[in-house]
Amino acid sequence: MAAQHTPLYTLTGSQALALLKQNAVTVEGYASALLERIKDRDPTVRAWTYLDPAYVLRQARELDQIPQDQRGPLHGLPVGVKDVINTQDMPTQFGSALYQGHQPSLDSSAVAILRAAGALIFGKTTTTEFTVANSGPGTTNPHDPNRTPGGSSCGSAAAVADFHVPVSLGTQTGGSIIRPASYTGIFALKPTFNAVSPEGQKMFSPTFDTFGFFARSVQDLQLLSDVLAIQDDEAPKGTPLEDMFIALMKTPMWPSAGQGTIAAMDKAVMALRESGIQVQEVDFPPDMANAATLKRIQKIICMSEAQESFLREYRMDKSKLGPEMRALLEDFKSTHKERVDATDTYNDMRRIMNGLSLQYSAIIAPSAADEAPVGLDDMGSAIFNTMWTGFHMPVVNVPAFTGDHGMPIGLSLVASRFRDQHLLRVAMALVEPLVNKGGWRAEEGSRQQ
Amino acid sequence: MAAQHTPLYTLTGSQALALLKQNAVTVEGYASALLERIKDRDPTVRAWTYLDPAYVLRQARELDQIPQDQRGPLHGLPVGVKDVINTQDMPTQFGSALYQGHQPSLDSSAVAILRAAGALIFGKTTTTEFTVANSGPGTTNPHDPNRTPGGSSCGSAAAVADFHVPVSLGTQTGGSIIRPASYTGIFALKPTFNAVSPEGQKMFSPTFDTFGFFARSVQDLQLLSDVLAIQDDEAPKGTPLEDMFIALMKTPMWPSAGQGTIAAMDKAVMALRESGIQVQEVDFPPDMANAATLKRIQKIICMSEAQESFLREYRMDKSKLGPEMRALLEDFKSTHKERVDATDTYNDMRRIMNGLSLQYSAIIAPSAADEAPVGLDDMGSAIFNTMWTGFHMPVVNVPAFTGDHGMPIGLSLVASRFRDQHLLRVAMALVEPLVNKGGWRAEEGSRQQ
């Protein structure tokens, strides 16, 4: 039994739930092990912005009191929650000086659903100011304290990568889930847009804002997806590796790829082909925008929506907004006509790309430009992520490879809208060729299929 | 001076603000007059679900204490707030048994902006369960207590129509602003989608959910629009009546129009032409969906999004959901493929219709099928509204005509996305031919241009 040989904190969520179900461990015992780990490590990692150990243990004991036959499917599963996602029992401060001590009255939609299923809402993880800023909280990459874990879901990614909790919640408007998952070497799912209601997470750009989550196994992503009612039209069938057909898509952003990502894409092709999987390099369709236009369109939609979303904060007290927020609200200019045209063009591209993706088992694309950058002030670029967010397509980060500095480099698996469960099955099948044959390993514990 | 000859409660917001600015009346005095009116009338109208007169007066006195040179542009303007829009100082119950006594921690985006501009947030107005149900709160039409004021912004429409407050806030997913405005004989603006952030209003269908407001004059709509930063690319110029070009659009839903609406559209054409305005009857473009397809597409998008939005309530305690909510969550079925196709098709129609509307000063279309129906259990149909909501186009209801039973019948003025200010200028110019020459008059007070 894993629990007898490895520390409890290294278990995946699915492994821990199995032990809880067998009464081999109590929720309190499990939570205590995680709290110990956090106590040891968080002075370095700084993943948490709010964590009350006494309250965690009180909740854990209450869960232990629930009779076995009344327990939910996530009974006792510790969940970290990004601090732009509302929790009714913990402050939610959006990484903003304006909201210090703010205590929401309701859980977000996702937190409410997970809590109702028995999850132990553990604490709040760090984020950047309103997820807009790209620096700030001082969270470090668990694999190198001199590097960023990536923004803006920095705390949620670092907490899972460093074994503080098995799973955590995040949001992605550009690349705020998939990029930190890549930088910290863990799995993550950004589901299809609106497959999970974003209610109760701070709005930034409603066309892009997407809820998602981090884990150290595909099975844990599956577990949360099932409870959150993420369903395909048809129950996905397991596809044998030899029947898979993968599109390798470097995307128009490829000139931004660094050596680590270039090498990772090459290694992926080799590993997949060695496993008998058909891989075809596929260009963006010729009627799609080029890189410059795509970036411009995304920026116009996202920034103009953000100006509406944050008008209230600007009017409340602009002196409490940081420089990136001020620049967004005061300096960014675009016309409504540009925005309307950008939105209509983007709708067209969304349809084209979703249609194209239906021809393949999945698309493989970069999750980030390279390894996590050195330093904590630059939390990396969303350049390889924003398009999939805007196309509303589900994305799984697979922590496959290692860069020149020994840091993880993930790859994105992408499918068409509302094929999330299919995508998870593909990811599960590709763990063997990509992760187990890839170069990346965490120092402690093991990622499970 | 109006205040010396007519009761204070009959003033429009703009008129009241002028008196407040001149110190001809205090906020407390004005609020007291409204509270008296409500005390007299609300036992019949039942527009309010939460109203604390002592708290209103306390806020009013605090506003009166603010030095003249520190007062905001809406200083002392009483605003009613639909009970699906969060208020940090008043319960917000979403018309739902699940949220009895629920007290939000934050104002909605719009409430925060209006409050920061000096508005007096007066109380919460009735709505139907989560705005999804089409019966429930027992609010009556101020012009006939045996008729509905229309849903789901019933309380906000009735409160303004009955002179309880000069302006009020609502939301529209199908026709929940424009229809009640038509039924109660007042003006309303449903702005361009997302021109005002919907943050802090309960989500129903994110593709359709739109914030808007009610008033008894176009100037009051303008006042709120300005404070909420609703702006066109170009400052609108006043167009002389003889240079206007209006598209009369009966829409594919025309077979649902009753005698009152048929007559109102005819009368509108005559009145406009008599004023020298060019009017052209315009069909929906041939490449748009027919009525049945349009209704089906709208239903698929709206209902499937709603199933995600309300999953949390279903999981929390489905026994506290009413029959319409249960039917939505348990019985409605569509595939993701249907939803994706519907969304993509709707995006195309949105672009076509917005492009078409740019050829005209405005489109005139029905606001409702007919006068407000008799009885309180059927709050009317959104059949003439949902398409404009989904096309994301701004709509003003103009309370122009009277039906066979002496009840008001409004017409919708529609423009393309982000031409809200232009639309308000057109509405202002058309008050003379449409409202002053139309048949509808409220018993008390007068609507002002």
PDB file of C-alpha atoms in Angstrom, chain A residues 22-165:
ATOM      1  CA  GLN A  22     -10.884   1.998   3.094  1.00  0.00           C
ATOM      2  CA  ASN A  23     -10.560   3.909   6.386  1.00  0.00           C
ATOM      3  CA  ALA A  24      -6.813   3.343   6.098  1.00  0.00           C
ATOM      4  CA  VAL A  25      -6.403   7.007   6.886  1.00  0.00           C
ATOM      5  CA  THR A  26      -8.670   9.724   8.316  1.00  0.00           C
ATOM      6  CA  VAL A  27      -9.292  13.057   6.643  1.00  0.00           C
ATOM      7  CA  GLU A  28      -7.668  14.639   9.688  1.00  0.00           C
ATOM      8  CA  GLY A  29      -4.595  12.440   9.377  1.00  0.00           C
ATOM      9  CA  TYR A  30      -4.251  13.176   5.695  1.00  0.00           C
ATOM     10  CA  ALA A  31      -4.806  16.915   6.158  1.00  0.00           C
ATOM     11  CA  SER A  32      -2.233  16.948   8.948  1.00  0.00           C
ATOM     12  CA  ALA A  33       0.364  15.400   6.661  1.00  0.00           C
ATOM     13  CA  LEU A  34      -0.292  18.078   4.052  1.00  0.00           C
ATOM     14  CA  LEU A  35      -0.126  20.848   6.650  1.00  0.00           C
ATOM     15  CA  GLU A  36       3.242  19.523   7.802  1.00  0.00           C
ATOM     16  CA  ARG A  37       4.521  19.537   4.252  1.00  0.00           C
ATOM     17  CA  ILE A  38       3.281  23.094   3.771  1.00  0.00           C
ATOM     18  CA  LYS A  39       4.891  24.170   7.034  1.00  0.00           C
ATOM     19  CA  ASP A  40       8.216  22.798   5.827  1.00  0.00           C
ATOM     20  CA  ARG A  41       8.045  24.105   2.311  1.00  0.00           C
ATOM     21  CA  ASP A  42       5.876  27.188   2.065  1.00  0.00           C
ATOM     22  CA  PRO A  43       8.464  29.577   3.515  1.00  0.00           C
ATOM     23  CA  THR A  44      10.327  28.875   0.261  1.00  0.00           C
ATOM     24  CA  VAL A  45       7.471  28.299  -2.189  1.00  0.00           C
ATOM     25  CA  ARG A  46       4.991  30.915  -0.863  1.00  0.00           C
ATOM     26  CA  ALA A  47       2.013  29.338  -2.610  1.00  0.00           C
ATOM     27  CA  TRP A  48      -0.638  30.320  -0.046  1.00  0.00           C
ATOM     28  CA  THR A  49      -2.197  33.675   0.591  1.00  0.00           C
ATOM     29  CA  TYR A  50      -4.669  32.343   3.168  1.00  0.00           C
ATOM     30  CA  LEU A  51      -4.349  29.127   5.106  1.00  0.00           C
ATOM     31  CA  ASP A  52      -5.752  28.512   8.589  1.00  0.00           C
ATOM     32  CA  PRO A  53      -4.447  25.115   9.778  1.00  0.00           C
ATOM     33  CA  ALA A  54      -6.826  25.004  12.748  1.00  0.00           C
ATOM     34  CA  TYR A  55      -9.804  25.585  10.463  1.00  0.00           C
ATOM     35  CA  VAL A  56      -8.560  22.965   7.996  1.00  0.00           C
ATOM     36  CA  LEU A  57      -8.328  20.411  10.808  1.00  0.00           C
ATOM     37  CA  ARG A  58     -11.748  21.369  12.164  1.00  0.00           C
ATOM     38  CA  GLN A  59     -13.283  20.830   8.725  1.00  0.00           C
ATOM     39  CA  ALA A  60     -11.363  17.562   8.405  1.00  0.00           C
ATOM     40  CA  ARG A  61     -12.720  16.269  11.724  1.00  0.00           C
ATOM     41  CA  GLU A  62     -16.247  17.219  10.689  1.00  0.00           C
ATOM     42  CA  LEU A  63     -15.798  15.245   7.487  1.00  0.00           C
ATOM     43  CA  ASP A  64     -14.526  12.280   9.508  1.00  0.00           C
ATOM     44  CA  GLN A  65     -17.778  12.383  11.488  1.00  0.00           C
ATOM     45  CA  ILE A  66     -19.933  11.833   8.405  1.00  0.00           C
ATOM     46  CA  PRO A  67     -21.185   8.231   8.273  1.00  0.00           C
ATOM     47  CA  GLN A  68     -19.588   6.208   5.491  1.00  0.00           C
ATOM     48  CA  ASP A  69     -22.805   5.832   3.501  1.00  0.00           C
ATOM     49  CA  GLN A  70     -23.420   9.586   3.429  1.00  0.00           C
ATOM     50  CA  ARG A  71     -20.018  10.576   2.076  1.00  0.00           C
ATOM     51  CA  GLY A  72     -19.669  12.334  -1.259  1.00  0.00           C
ATOM     52  CA  PRO A  73     -17.489  11.167  -4.153  1.00  0.00           C
ATOM     53  CA  LEU A  74     -14.720  13.624  -3.165  1.00  0.00           C
ATOM     54  CA  HIS A  75     -14.979  12.947   0.575  1.00  0.00           C
ATOM     55  CA  GLY A  76     -11.904  14.447   2.187  1.00  0.00           C
ATOM     56  CA  LEU A  77     -10.146  15.574  -1.009  1.00  0.00           C
ATOM     57  CA  PRO A  78      -8.069  18.669  -0.208  1.00  0.00           C
ATOM     58  CA  VAL A  79      -8.457  21.428  -2.790  1.00  0.00           C
ATOM     59  CA  GLY A  80      -6.442  24.626  -3.080  1.00  0.00           C
ATOM     60  CA  VAL A  81      -8.375  27.589  -4.478  1.00  0.00           C
ATOM     61  CA  LYS A  82      -6.870  30.452  -6.471  1.00  0.00           C
ATOM     62  CA  ASP A  83      -7.588  33.721  -4.731  1.00  0.00           C
ATOM     63  CA  VAL A  84      -9.763  35.116  -7.533  1.00  0.00           C
ATOM     64  CA  ILE A  85     -12.301  32.344  -6.895  1.00  0.00           C
ATOM     65  CA  ASN A  86     -14.821  33.082  -4.139  1.00  0.00           C
ATOM     66  CA  THR A  87     -14.992  31.018  -0.960  1.00  0.00           C
ATOM     67  CA  GLN A  88     -17.708  31.655   1.583  1.00  0.00           C
ATOM     68  CA  ASP A  89     -15.519  30.699   4.534  1.00  0.00           C
ATOM     69  CA  MET A  90     -12.196  32.267   3.567  1.00  0.00           C
ATOM     70  CA  PRO A  91     -11.164  35.734   2.405  1.00  0.00           C
ATOM     71  CA  THR A  92     -10.880  36.296  -1.350  1.00  0.00           C
ATOM     72  CA  GLN A  93      -8.665  39.229  -2.185  1.00  0.00           C
ATOM     73  CA  PHE A  94      -8.074  38.979  -5.957  1.00  0.00           C
ATOM     74  CA  GLY A  95      -4.391  39.805  -5.369  1.00  0.00           C
ATOM     75  CA  SER A  96      -5.577  43.405  -4.937  1.00  0.00           C
ATOM     76  CA  ALA A  97      -4.986  46.058  -2.297  1.00  0.00           C
ATOM     77  CA  LEU A  98      -8.581  47.187  -2.889  1.00  0.00           C
ATOM     78  CA  TYR A  99      -9.975  43.928  -1.532  1.00  0.00           C
ATOM     79  CA  GLN A 100      -7.805  43.300   1.538  1.00  0.00           C
ATOM     80  CA  GLY A 101      -9.761  41.127   3.928  1.00  0.00           C
ATOM     81  CA  HIS A 102     -12.723  40.815   1.566  1.00  0.00           C
ATOM     82  CA  GLN A 103     -14.944  37.930   2.636  1.00  0.00           C
ATOM     83  CA  PRO A 104     -17.396  36.715  -0.061  1.00  0.00           C
ATOM     84  CA  SER A 105     -20.870  35.629   0.932  1.00  0.00           C
ATOM     85  CA  LEU A 106     -20.954  32.659  -1.441  1.00  0.00           C
ATOM     86  CA  ASP A 107     -18.655  30.036  -2.859  1.00  0.00           C
ATOM     87  CA  SER A 108     -17.981  30.180  -6.567  1.00  0.00           C
ATOM     88  CA  SER A 109     -20.012  27.761  -8.642  1.00  0.00           C
ATOM     89  CA  ALA A 110     -17.161  25.240  -8.858  1.00  0.00           C
ATOM     90  CA  VAL A 111     -16.199  25.489  -5.184  1.00  0.00           C
ATOM     91  CA  ALA A 112     -19.845  24.978  -4.181  1.00  0.00           C
ATOM     92  CA  ILE A 113     -20.127  21.870  -6.368  1.00  0.00           C
ATOM     93  CA  LEU A 114     -16.851  20.385  -5.091  1.00  0.00           C
ATOM     94  CA  ARG A 115     -17.717  21.178  -1.473  1.00  0.00           C
ATOM     95  CA  ALA A 116     -21.135  19.547  -1.899  1.00  0.00           C
ATOM     96  CA  ALA A 117     -19.283  16.444  -3.140  1.00  0.00           C
ATOM     97  CA  GLY A 118     -17.246  16.290   0.081  1.00  0.00           C
ATOM     98  CA  ALA A 119     -14.071  18.160  -0.905  1.00  0.00           C
ATOM     99  CA  LEU A 120     -12.037  19.775   1.866  1.00  0.00           C
ATOM    100  CA  ILE A 121     -11.539  23.386   0.760  1.00  0.00           C
ATOM    101  CA  PHE A 122      -8.032  23.858   2.100  1.00  0.00           C
ATOM    102  CA  GLY A 123      -7.016  27.467   1.601  1.00  0.00           C
ATOM    103  CA  LYS A 124      -6.409  30.225  -0.915  1.00  0.00           C
ATOM    104  CA  THR A 125      -3.455  30.211  -3.276  1.00  0.00           C
ATOM    105  CA  THR A 126      -1.604  33.250  -4.531  1.00  0.00           C
ATOM    106  CA  THR A 127      -2.360  35.102  -7.737  1.00  0.00           C
ATOM    107  CA  THR A 128      -1.318  38.332  -9.404  1.00  0.00           C
ATOM    108  CA  GLU A 129      -3.376  41.516  -9.131  1.00  0.00           C
ATOM    109  CA  PHE A 130      -6.777  40.596 -10.621  1.00  0.00           C
ATOM    110  CA  THR A 131      -4.857  37.993 -12.736  1.00  0.00           C
ATOM    111  CA  VAL A 132      -3.998  40.919 -15.010  1.00  0.00           C
ATOM    112  CA  ALA A 133      -0.557  41.728 -13.621  1.00  0.00           C
ATOM    113  CA  ASN A 134       2.352  39.452 -14.523  1.00  0.00           C
ATOM    114  CA  SER A 135       4.368  39.805 -11.320  1.00  0.00           C
ATOM    115  CA  GLY A 136       3.770  40.323  -7.653  1.00  0.00           C
ATOM    116  CA  PRO A 137       3.038  37.532  -5.225  1.00  0.00           C
ATOM    117  CA  GLY A 138       6.596  36.248  -4.869  1.00  0.00           C
ATOM    118  CA  THR A 139       5.605  32.593  -5.261  1.00  0.00           C
ATOM    119  CA  THR A 140       8.568  30.471  -6.355  1.00  0.00           C
ATOM    120  CA  ASN A 141       8.866  27.484  -8.618  1.00  0.00           C
ATOM    121  CA  PRO A 142       9.118  24.361  -6.416  1.00  0.00           C
ATOM    122  CA  HIS A 143      11.876  23.026  -8.653  1.00  0.00           C
ATOM    123  CA  ASP A 144      14.022  26.153  -8.459  1.00  0.00           C
ATOM    124  CA  PRO A 145      13.284  28.981  -6.022  1.00  0.00           C
ATOM    125  CA  ASN A 146      14.996  31.422  -8.354  1.00  0.00           C
ATOM    126  CA  ARG A 147      12.410  30.821 -11.064  1.00  0.00           C
ATOM    127  CA  THR A 148       8.765  31.740 -11.429  1.00  0.00           C
ATOM    128  CA  PRO A 149       6.031  29.104 -11.318  1.00  0.00           C
ATOM    129  CA  GLY A 150       4.245  31.218 -13.986  1.00  0.00           C
ATOM    130  CA  GLY A 151       1.209  33.411 -13.662  1.00  0.00           C
ATOM    131  CA  SER A 152      -1.471  34.057 -12.828  1.00  0.00           C
ATOM    132  CA  SER A 153      -2.433  30.757 -11.177  1.00  0.00           C
ATOM    133  CA  CYS A 154       1.032  30.653  -9.596  1.00  0.00           C
ATOM    134  CA  GLY A 155      -0.019  29.499  -6.137  1.00  0.00           C
ATOM    135  CA  SER A 156      -2.334  26.750  -7.356  1.00  0.00           C
ATOM    136  CA  ALA A 157       0.329  25.329  -9.669  1.00  0.00           C
ATOM    137  CA  ALA A 158       3.135  25.552  -7.105  1.00  0.00           C
ATOM    138  CA  ALA A 159       0.985  24.034  -4.326  1.00  0.00           C
ATOM    139  CA  VAL A 160       0.196  20.944  -6.403  1.00  0.00           C
ATOM    140  CA  ALA A 161       3.701  20.627  -7.869  1.00  0.00           C
ATOM    141  CA  ASP A 162       5.211  20.851  -4.380  1.00  0.00           C
ATOM    142  CA  PHE A 163       2.811  18.273  -2.861  1.00  0.00           C
ATOM    143  CA  HIS A 164       0.929  20.711  -0.604  1.00  0.00           C
ATOM    144  CA  VAL A 165      -2.424  19.521  -1.945  1.00  0.00           C
TER     145      VAL A 165
END
